[in-house]
Amino acid sequence: MEFFRNTNIDFLGKKWYFLAFSLIFSVAGLFSMLFWHHIPWGVDFRGGTLVYVKFSHTPDLNAIRAALDRAGLHDPKIQPYDRPQNNEVLIDLAVRETNEQALDQGKAKIIQALETKAPAGKVDFNNASFLTIKNYLLDKDPLHLGSDADQKYSAQAQAAVDYRDKVQGGVLNSLDQLQSAAGVDPKVAAALADGFYVSDFGVRNVEIVGPQVGGQLRKQAGLATLYSLLGMLVYLGFRFEWIYGVAAVVTVFHDTLITVGFFSLTNTDISLTVIAAILTLIGYSNNDTIVVFDRIRENIKLMRREKLSEIVNRSINQTLSRTILTAGLTFLTVLALFLFGGEVLRGFSLALVIGILIGTYSSIAIAAPILVAYQDWRIEKGKRPATALAGKAR
């Protein structure tokens, strides 16, 4: 399948437009990373606390932010999580203590901040633990059990918690719902209604990443990116010539800078999955660049009397259909992932959407012109053209 036949676009003639385009986006991203949002590391890298909260209704993010601020939890990042109809919110706090006591205290602070209508003397069932419910039942003993009360009330408490978490998604609208819960005795449900109430939210999960772990992950992510670039440089240096490797590395660095710059400009967190996407892009962009380089090398042997700039233009046009077809299909796939993949894959798919567009552009507009610029520079300095690059082309 071929979209373009016998195209003759003068890509190198538009190199200054390409350069201006790349400079604008690179400088804007760099400016944001240095002076504005900096690199917006996610909680995986900077450390912090993530709290997943489910509401019984559509949450008001401004009201949540104000409540947390009043409770002393300043500058939280709050964003909807998962599908909108699930009414789930992810709260990112700069709380970096790593022990279990601090985790429980952080959770209790959030519950206290969000709860505004707690009846006196009652416990919030939506945020009550299994142990709290079990101890309440043991104390009240609604079934008048004998010596095996602990075992039976454990089963009753577990059935109530399972109904709340697995059947109702973590939040009950009314304690009357327990009357129809499998495994919950009606007398137990009635007793729970006496001692508990239901709030309009439930804390589903709390995760903490310590600053040391975050720093180590940051270092490992940087090394992984550096090693992949060095590996690419060595591979292309041996397969072609060092200038090909340098051109490919500069191109991938350009792609990475613009992608990370976009995340900084939009203040979107860079998580572990985003780093995985960037490493994927390095391979993808490199593959596209090698296809163009390979065609240039073949044409250098066939078009010995042509100028290198004409050979490069011809090579890009000859591979244009393949480039557009491959990039187009990949882009549609990652676009579907971005639109329908959910919040968990949002950062990963966003990095791929941007990276594929930039990677395709750079393999045409950045990598090949670097080869011509290098050759022109050698000739201008009175040096011999690099043999494998130019051969007898000029």
Coordinates of C-alpha atoms in Angstrom, one line a residue:
M1 CA 0.0 0.0 0.0
E2 CA 1.4 3.4 -1.0
F3 CA -0.1 6.8 -0.2
F4 CA 2.3 8.9 -2.1
R5 CA 3.8 8.0 -5.5
N6 CA 6.7 9.7 -7.1
T7 CA 6.7 12.7 -4.7
N8 CA 9.3 15.3 -5.1
I9 CA 9.1 17.5 -2.0
D10 CA 12.1 19.7 -1.3
F11 CA 12.4 18.9 2.4
L12 CA 15.9 20.3 2.8
G13 CA 14.7 23.6 1.2
K14 CA 12.4 24.0 4.1
K15 CA 15.0 23.3 6.7
W16 CA 14.9 26.8 8.2
Y17 CA 11.2 26.5 8.8
F18 CA 11.8 23.2 10.5
L19 CA 14.6 24.7 12.6
A20 CA 12.3 27.5 13.7
F21 CA 9.5 25.1 14.6
S22 CA 11.9 23.0 16.7
L23 CA 13.5 25.9 18.3
I24 CA 10.2 27.4 19.4
F25 CA 8.9 24.3 21.1
S26 CA 12.3 23.2 22.5
V27 CA 13.0 26.7 24.0
A28 CA 9.4 26.9 25.4
G29 CA 9.8 23.5 27.0
L30 CA 13.2 24.3 28.4
F31 CA 12.1 27.6 29.7
S32 CA 9.2 25.9 31.5
M33 CA 11.6 23.3 33.0
L34 CA 14.0 25.9 34.2
F35 CA 11.8 28.8 35.4
W36 CA 8.1 27.8 35.5
H37 CA 6.7 24.4 36.3
H38 CA 10.2 22.8 36.3
I39 CA 10.1 19.0 35.6
P40 CA 6.7 17.9 37.1
W41 CA 7.9 14.7 38.7
G42 CA 5.0 12.4 39.8
V43 CA 4.8 11.0 43.3
D44 CA 6.8 8.0 42.1
F45 CA 9.9 10.2 41.8
R46 CA 9.5 13.0 44.3
G47 CA 7.8 11.1 47.1
G48 CA 4.5 11.9 48.6
T49 CA 1.1 10.5 49.5
L50 CA -1.7 9.4 47.1
V51 CA -5.2 9.1 48.5
Y52 CA -8.0 7.6 46.4
V53 CA -11.4 8.8 47.4
K54 CA -14.8 7.7 46.0
F55 CA -17.8 9.9 46.4
S56 CA -21.5 9.0 46.2
H57 CA -22.1 12.0 43.9
T58 CA -20.1 14.1 41.5
P59 CA -17.3 15.6 43.6
D60 CA -16.7 19.4 43.8
L61 CA -12.9 19.7 43.4
N62 CA -12.8 23.3 44.7
A63 CA -14.8 22.4 47.8
I64 CA -12.4 19.4 48.5
R65 CA -9.4 21.7 48.0
A66 CA -10.8 24.3 50.4
A67 CA -11.6 21.6 53.0
L68 CA -8.1 20.1 52.9
D69 CA -6.6 23.6 53.1
R70 CA -8.6 24.3 56.2
A71 CA -7.3 21.1 57.7
G72 CA -3.7 22.2 57.1
L73 CA -3.1 20.0 54.1
H74 CA -1.9 22.7 51.7
D75 CA -1.4 22.7 48.0
P76 CA -2.8 19.3 47.2
K77 CA -3.1 18.1 43.6
I78 CA -6.7 16.9 43.0
Q79 CA -7.8 15.3 39.9
P80 CA -10.7 13.0 38.8
Y81 CA -9.7 9.4 38.6
D82 CA -10.9 6.6 36.4
R83 CA -14.3 7.1 34.6
P84 CA -16.3 10.2 35.5
Q85 CA -19.4 8.2 36.4
N86 CA -17.3 6.5 39.2
N87 CA -17.0 9.8 41.1
E88 CA -13.5 8.9 42.1
V89 CA -10.8 11.5 43.0
L90 CA -7.1 11.2 43.4
I91 CA -5.6 13.5 46.0
D92 CA -1.8 14.0 45.8
L93 CA -0.3 15.3 49.1
A94 CA 3.2 16.4 49.8
V95 CA 3.2 14.2 52.9
R96 CA 6.4 12.0 52.8
E97 CA 6.5 10.1 56.0
T98 CA 6.8 6.4 55.4
N99 CA 5.8 4.7 58.6
E100 CA 2.4 3.1 59.1
Q101 CA 1.5 5.4 61.9
A102 CA 2.0 8.5 59.6
L103 CA 0.0 6.8 56.9
D104 CA -3.0 6.2 59.3
Q105 CA -2.7 9.8 60.5
G106 CA -2.7 11.2 57.0
K107 CA -5.8 9.1 56.1
A108 CA -7.5 10.3 59.3
K109 CA -6.7 13.9 58.5
I110 CA -8.3 13.6 55.1
I111 CA -11.4 11.9 56.5
Q112 CA -11.7 14.6 59.2
A113 CA -11.3 17.4 56.6
L114 CA -13.9 16.0 54.2
E115 CA -16.4 15.0 56.8
T116 CA -18.6 18.0 57.7
K117 CA -21.9 16.4 59.0
A118 CA -20.8 13.7 61.4
P119 CA -23.5 12.9 64.0
A120 CA -22.2 12.9 67.5
G121 CA -21.3 9.5 69.0
K122 CA -21.5 7.7 65.7
V123 CA -18.8 6.2 63.4
D124 CA -18.6 6.7 59.6
F125 CA -19.4 3.2 58.1
N126 CA -17.9 4.1 54.7
N127 CA -14.5 4.7 56.2
A128 CA -14.7 2.2 59.1
S129 CA -12.2 -0.7 59.1
F130 CA -13.1 -4.4 59.5
L131 CA -11.7 -4.3 63.0
T132 CA -13.8 -1.3 64.1
I133 CA -17.0 -3.0 62.8
K134 CA -16.2 -6.3 64.5
N135 CA -15.3 -4.7 67.8
Y136 CA -18.6 -2.8 67.8
L137 CA -20.6 -6.0 67.1
L138 CA -18.7 -7.8 69.9
D139 CA -19.5 -5.0 72.3
K140 CA -23.2 -4.8 71.3
D141 CA -23.7 -8.5 70.8
P142 CA -27.0 -8.1 68.8
L143 CA -27.3 -11.9 68.2
H144 CA -26.8 -12.9 71.9
L145 CA -24.0 -15.3 71.0
G146 CA -22.0 -17.4 73.4
S147 CA -18.4 -18.4 73.4
D148 CA -18.0 -18.4 69.6
A149 CA -19.1 -14.8 69.2
D150 CA -15.7 -13.6 68.0
Q151 CA -15.8 -16.0 65.0
K152 CA -19.4 -15.3 64.0
Y153 CA -19.1 -11.5 64.4
S154 CA -15.9 -11.6 62.4
A155 CA -17.9 -13.3 59.6
Q156 CA -20.7 -10.7 59.9
A157 CA -18.2 -7.8 59.9
Q158 CA -16.4 -9.2 56.8
A159 CA -19.7 -9.7 55.0
A160 CA -20.6 -6.1 55.7
V161 CA -17.2 -4.8 54.5
D162 CA -17.3 -7.0 51.4
Y163 CA -20.8 -5.7 50.5
R164 CA -19.6 -2.1 50.9
D165 CA -16.3 -2.5 49.0
K166 CA -17.0 -5.2 46.4
V167 CA -20.8 -4.8 45.7
Q168 CA -21.3 -1.1 46.2
G169 CA -17.9 0.1 45.1
G170 CA -16.7 1.4 48.5
V171 CA -19.6 3.8 49.4
L172 CA -23.0 3.1 50.8
N173 CA -25.8 5.7 50.4
S174 CA -27.7 4.3 53.4
L175 CA -27.2 1.7 56.1
D176 CA -30.5 0.3 55.1
Q177 CA -28.7 -1.3 52.1
L178 CA -27.1 -3.8 54.6
Q179 CA -30.5 -5.4 55.1
S180 CA -30.2 -6.9 51.6
A181 CA -26.4 -7.8 51.9
A182 CA -25.5 -11.4 51.5
G183 CA -24.2 -12.9 54.8
V184 CA -25.3 -10.0 57.0
D185 CA -28.0 -10.9 59.6
P186 CA -30.9 -8.4 59.7
K187 CA -30.3 -8.0 63.4
V188 CA -26.6 -7.2 62.8
A189 CA -27.6 -4.7 60.1
A190 CA -30.0 -3.0 62.5
A191 CA -27.3 -2.8 65.2
L192 CA -24.9 -1.2 62.8
A193 CA -27.5 1.4 61.9
D194 CA -27.6 2.4 65.6
G195 CA -23.9 2.9 66.0
F196 CA -22.8 4.1 62.5
Y197 CA -23.8 6.6 59.9
V198 CA -22.7 6.9 56.2
S199 CA -20.8 9.9 54.8
D200 CA -20.9 10.7 51.1
F201 CA -17.4 9.5 50.5
G202 CA -15.0 6.6 51.3
V203 CA -11.2 6.5 51.2
R204 CA -10.4 3.5 48.9
N205 CA -6.7 3.4 49.2
V206 CA -3.6 5.3 50.4
E207 CA -0.1 5.0 48.9
I208 CA 3.1 6.6 50.2
V209 CA 6.4 6.9 48.4
G210 CA 9.4 8.0 50.5
P211 CA 11.8 10.7 49.2
Q212 CA 14.7 8.3 49.2
V213 CA 12.9 5.8 47.0
G214 CA 11.7 8.6 44.7
G215 CA 15.3 9.9 44.4
Q216 CA 16.6 6.5 43.5
L217 CA 13.9 6.0 40.9
R218 CA 14.7 9.4 39.4
K219 CA 18.4 8.4 39.1
Q220 CA 17.6 5.0 37.6
A221 CA 15.2 6.6 35.0
G222 CA 17.9 9.1 34.0
L223 CA 20.5 6.3 33.7
A224 CA 18.1 4.2 31.6
T225 CA 17.6 7.1 29.2
L226 CA 21.3 7.8 29.0
Y227 CA 22.3 4.2 28.4
S228 CA 19.7 3.8 25.6
L229 CA 21.1 6.9 23.9
L230 CA 24.7 5.7 24.2
G231 CA 23.7 2.3 22.9
M232 CA 22.0 3.9 19.9
L233 CA 25.1 6.0 19.2
V234 CA 27.4 3.0 19.3
Y235 CA 25.1 0.8 17.2
L236 CA 24.7 3.4 14.4
G237 CA 28.4 4.3 14.6
F238 CA 29.3 0.8 13.7
R239 CA 26.5 0.1 11.3
F240 CA 26.9 3.4 9.3
E241 CA 29.3 6.1 10.4
W242 CA 29.6 8.1 13.6
I243 CA 27.9 11.1 12.1
Y244 CA 24.8 9.0 11.6
G245 CA 24.8 8.0 15.2
V246 CA 25.3 11.6 16.3
A247 CA 22.4 12.7 14.1
A248 CA 20.2 10.0 15.5
V249 CA 21.1 10.9 19.1
V250 CA 20.5 14.6 18.5
T251 CA 17.1 13.8 16.9
V252 CA 16.0 11.6 19.8
F253 CA 17.2 14.2 22.3
H254 CA 15.1 16.8 20.4
D255 CA 12.1 14.4 20.6
T256 CA 12.6 13.8 24.3
L257 CA 13.1 17.5 25.1
I258 CA 9.9 18.5 23.3
T259 CA 7.9 15.7 25.0
V260 CA 9.1 16.4 28.5
G261 CA 8.7 20.2 27.8
F262 CA 5.1 19.6 26.9
F263 CA 4.6 17.8 30.2
S264 CA 6.2 20.7 32.0
L265 CA 4.2 23.4 30.1
T266 CA 0.9 21.6 30.9
N267 CA 2.2 20.7 34.5
T268 CA 1.3 17.1 33.9
D269 CA 3.0 14.6 36.2
I270 CA 5.8 12.5 34.9
S271 CA 5.3 9.1 36.3
L272 CA 7.1 5.7 35.9
T273 CA 4.8 4.9 32.9
V274 CA 5.7 8.2 31.2
I275 CA 9.4 7.3 31.5
A276 CA 8.5 3.9 30.0
A277 CA 6.8 5.7 27.1
I278 CA 9.8 8.0 26.6
L279 CA 12.1 5.0 26.4
T280 CA 9.6 3.4 23.9
L281 CA 9.8 6.6 21.8
I282 CA 13.6 6.5 21.7
G283 CA 13.3 3.1 20.0
Y284 CA 10.5 4.1 17.8
S285 CA 12.1 7.4 16.6
N286 CA 15.4 5.6 16.1
N287 CA 13.7 2.9 13.9
D288 CA 12.1 5.6 11.7
T289 CA 15.4 7.4 11.4
I290 CA 17.3 4.3 10.4
V291 CA 14.9 3.6 7.6
V292 CA 15.7 7.0 6.1
F293 CA 19.4 6.6 6.7
D294 CA 19.4 3.2 5.1
R295 CA 17.8 4.6 2.0
I296 CA 20.3 7.4 1.9
R297 CA 23.2 5.0 2.0
E298 CA 21.7 2.9 -0.8
N299 CA 21.1 6.0 -2.9
I300 CA 24.7 7.3 -2.3
K301 CA 25.9 4.1 -4.1
L302 CA 23.4 4.5 -7.0
M303 CA 23.5 8.3 -7.5
R304 CA 27.2 8.9 -7.3
R305 CA 27.1 12.1 -9.4
E306 CA 24.3 13.7 -7.5
K307 CA 24.7 16.2 -4.6
L308 CA 24.2 14.9 -1.1
S309 CA 21.3 17.3 -0.6
E310 CA 19.5 15.9 -3.6
I311 CA 20.2 12.3 -2.5
V312 CA 18.8 13.0 0.9
N313 CA 15.7 14.7 -0.5
R314 CA 15.1 11.7 -2.9
S315 CA 15.6 9.3 0.0
I316 CA 13.0 11.0 2.2
N317 CA 10.5 11.1 -0.6
Q318 CA 11.0 7.4 -1.4
T319 CA 10.4 6.4 2.3
L320 CA 7.6 9.0 2.8
S321 CA 4.7 6.6 2.2
R322 CA 6.2 4.0 4.5
T323 CA 6.8 6.6 7.2
I324 CA 3.3 8.1 7.0
L325 CA 1.6 4.6 6.9
T326 CA 3.6 3.3 9.9
A327 CA 3.3 6.4 12.0
G328 CA -0.4 6.9 11.1
L329 CA -1.4 3.4 12.2
T330 CA 0.7 3.7 15.4
F331 CA -0.7 7.1 16.1
L332 CA -4.3 5.9 15.8
T333 CA -3.6 3.1 18.2
V334 CA -2.1 5.3 20.9
L335 CA -4.8 7.9 20.3
A336 CA -7.4 5.3 21.1
L337 CA -5.4 4.4 24.2
F338 CA -5.3 8.0 25.3
L339 CA -9.1 8.6 24.7
F340 CA -10.4 5.3 26.2
G341 CA -7.5 3.8 28.2
G342 CA -8.5 5.5 31.5
E343 CA -6.6 7.6 34.0
V344 CA -4.1 4.9 34.8
L345 CA -2.7 4.9 31.3
R346 CA -3.3 8.7 30.6
G347 CA 0.4 9.8 31.1
F348 CA 1.8 6.8 29.2
S349 CA -0.5 7.3 26.2
L350 CA -0.1 11.1 26.2
A351 CA 3.6 10.8 25.9
L352 CA 3.2 8.3 23.0
V353 CA 0.8 10.6 21.2
I354 CA 3.1 13.6 21.4
G355 CA 6.2 11.5 20.8
I356 CA 5.0 9.7 17.7
L357 CA 4.1 13.0 16.1
I358 CA 7.4 14.6 17.0
G359 CA 9.4 11.5 16.2
T360 CA 8.0 11.2 12.7
Y361 CA 8.6 14.9 12.1
S362 CA 12.2 14.8 13.3
S363 CA 13.2 11.7 11.3
I364 CA 12.4 13.8 8.2
A365 CA 13.1 17.3 9.3
I366 CA 16.0 17.0 11.8
A367 CA 18.0 13.8 11.3
A368 CA 18.7 14.0 7.5
P369 CA 19.5 17.7 7.4
I370 CA 22.1 17.1 10.1
L371 CA 24.0 14.8 7.7
V372 CA 23.9 17.4 4.9
A373 CA 25.0 20.2 7.3
Y374 CA 27.9 18.1 8.5
Q375 CA 29.0 17.4 5.0
D376 CA 28.7 21.0 4.0
W377 CA 30.8 22.0 7.1
R378 CA 33.6 19.6 6.1
I379 CA 33.7 20.9 2.6
E380 CA 33.7 24.5 3.8
K381 CA 36.6 23.7 6.1
G382 CA 38.5 22.2 3.2
K383 CA 38.3 18.7 4.6
R384 CA 37.5 15.6 2.6
P385 CA 33.9 14.5 2.7
A386 CA 33.3 11.5 5.0
T387 CA 33.8 8.5 2.7
A388 CA 30.8 6.3 3.7
L389 CA 28.5 9.4 4.0
A390 CA 29.3 11.0 0.7
G391 CA 31.3 8.4 -1.2
K392 CA 31.8 9.8 -4.7
A393 CA 28.5 11.6 -4.6
R394 CA 30.0 15.1 -4.8

